[in-house]
Amino acid sequence: MINFSINKNLFLQALNTTKRAISLKNAIPILSTVKIDVTNEGITLIGSNGQISIENFISIKNENAGLLVTSSGSILLEATFFINVVSSLPDVTLDFKEIEQKQIVLTSGKSEITLKGKDADQYPRIQEISASSPLVLETSVLKNIINETAFAASTQESRPILTGVHFVLTENKNLKTVATDSHRMSQKKIVLEKNGDNFDVVIPSRSLREFSAVFTDDIETVEIYFTNNQLLFRSENISFYTRLLEGNYPDTDRLIPTEFTSVVTFDNHNLRYAMERARLLSNATQNGTVKLEIINDVVSAHVNSPEVGRVNEEIDTESISGQDLTISFNPTYLIDSLKAINSEKVTISFISAVRPFTVVPNEDTENFIQLITPVRTN
Amino acid sequence: MINFSINKNLFLQALNTTKRAISLKNAIPILSTVKIDVTNEGITLIGSNGQISIENFISIKNENAGLLVTSSGSILLEATFFINVVSSLPDVTLDFKEIEQKQIVLTSGKSEITLKGKDADQYPRIQEISASSPLVLETSVLKNIINETAFAASTQESRPILTGVHFVLTENKNLKTVATDSHRMSQKKIVLEKNGDNFDVVIPSRSLREFSAVFTDDIETVEIYFTNNQLLFRSENISFYTRLLEGNYPDTDRLIPTEFTSVVTFDNHNLRYAMERARLLSNATQNGTVKLEIINDVVSAHVNSPEVGRVNEEIDTESISGQDLTISFNPTYLIDSLKAINSEKVTISFISAVRPFTVVPNEDTENFIQLITPVRTN
């Protein structure tokens, strides 16, 4: 029966990381528990919602953990409740001792709390991924890619494949990532420093956002392993599994235009705040759009809500070329797009009032492109 | 028609203060607007939910406001929407200009936003309180009193009078404030530095909490005016009106015991965290109580939840006297009580397992007393 003592704060941090895979309202009740596996090497905390699974290992060699294992075993505990109890303990150290009938006793300072656990055999097996040669990426690089694309994925289940981000590796080093909800698209390309085996997978955008939360900035690199229907992100102590989406991702390359009639460069923040003002009023209009006008090299934004009022605003430009144009679109798409761009200036290129326009940063122009589809008005 | 210019940030701050009186879901739709009264002396922003009304004055003499009034008038604007629009404006200054048909044009930088307003005549009159001699209190003193009592008021409308805090001034200087929800009671007494006219009123605890939010710490003193059914808190720029509760407040003096069988002094934080641990498990029990045992001068806390587990904990004491005792109560009441006490040590005095016990700080022992009613178990 399990018996160990550990630093409370480090244990709590590991529990909270693991909890990111655990959802309170799961169709499978046992998945609301955290699984605690104790061996002579350390403790593994396991959480899963069926889509994502996280295994978090605390080694006896980790000096900050102050981990002393005197007896090994496995047990399941209600995750949220257990974490609340651990965080309420008075002392910096806690003793965790299993007693009869799957009960555990937590002792910390003068406090003694007995909790009812469940048999670890009830927990589903997490599919193991055989250790083939992984792709190795800097965590910060992968998190940037996620930041630049995942927001553009669909949140609607009507076309499930669009709820994911398409990751394609070709020529062993060219990584292309694309997300689209069919109204806007974001594509980021990078060239890997280390070669890897080619792949073509669609990763749920929700899993990617959780990945970004779980893999903190102190984790420098991440190994990525693939199987047919699963993917594993792994660092020294954390294994993050996610299911992949099945089906063919649409061909997005053909959507990207190459010839334009009007090209305007803006200050990113200037344009974003103008769009945020426009959105306040466009939210109260029927089609929810802002109208952008380019007339004689002056760009202005207009919204007219019969109920609430109107916005008219000239937007400063950094440079402008091409023809006059009037185009309407949902300002939220442009705001999201500008938020994802980490560059002071952005260039927007238009073809016509009914064709998608592109948004690119003024740095890294070649590799990061977004498309936004306009809305036909009148 | 109104025309003024003003510093955006100061205007926004004043709007947000006024908005505290405005509730989005009001049975009277016009109360979702803010009323803007502009005169040659300055601007008054008015908000009300029918229970609380706030008038916030910005003087042309306030240098931080940069207020320039060129034409006066009154108008109503949807409060939340208007505040969002103002906060989105690009420049530090905004121009506010009324045009035809109750429309206003906000100009800031190159942004021009037109909003539809409503006729100020539609706004209900706020009852004026004739300036008799007010009670003058330090804001911090009043906020402390609120902090120490208002939490103990009832949140249930079954006995409306108990949702208020009873304020009684006797002998022109002895102020007693009491709140109770019939399970616990909190009473604070102070002696005023300046004499005032005696009064006996019940102020809604919700109004008092809003008062604490509206009267920031930079407002040193507050004047208090009474009428039959209303009360006005006033500072230089803010008038905060609240309705009073009607009815007789129960006699609470007779509830306060004076003789005890067991008296224990605790460290405030120690006891509070022990109760928070107990509450984690008592929430999962049928009667939601913690059992406190005093045996041979040792105090311990116990909760036993058949479903979840149990807590057993010895609680350090600073001093202890009297008889052994076992008493059960809702730990939330003791946690609330300890949070309201700004003293490192607290003394709890018991009579028996079925009589209310008192909680007093070890400083200011005479003037601040709380009562908690135990729960009879088995």
PDB file of C-alpha atoms in Angstrom, chain A residues 11 115 174 246 305 359 362:
ATOM      1  CA  PHE A  11       3.063  18.132  -5.616  1.00  0.00           C
ATOM      2  CA  LEU A 115     -10.021  10.389   1.842  1.00  0.00           C
ATOM      3  CA  ASN A 174       9.559  21.960 -44.239  1.00  0.00           C
ATOM      4  CA  GLU A 246      -9.503  11.648 -38.909  1.00  0.00           C
ATOM      5  CA  SER A 305     -26.325  50.757 -37.069  1.00  0.00           C
ATOM      6  CA  VAL A 359      -2.885  39.890 -43.926  1.00  0.00           C
ATOM      7  CA  ASN A 362       6.054  43.159 -42.269  1.00  0.00           C
TER       8      ASN A 362
END
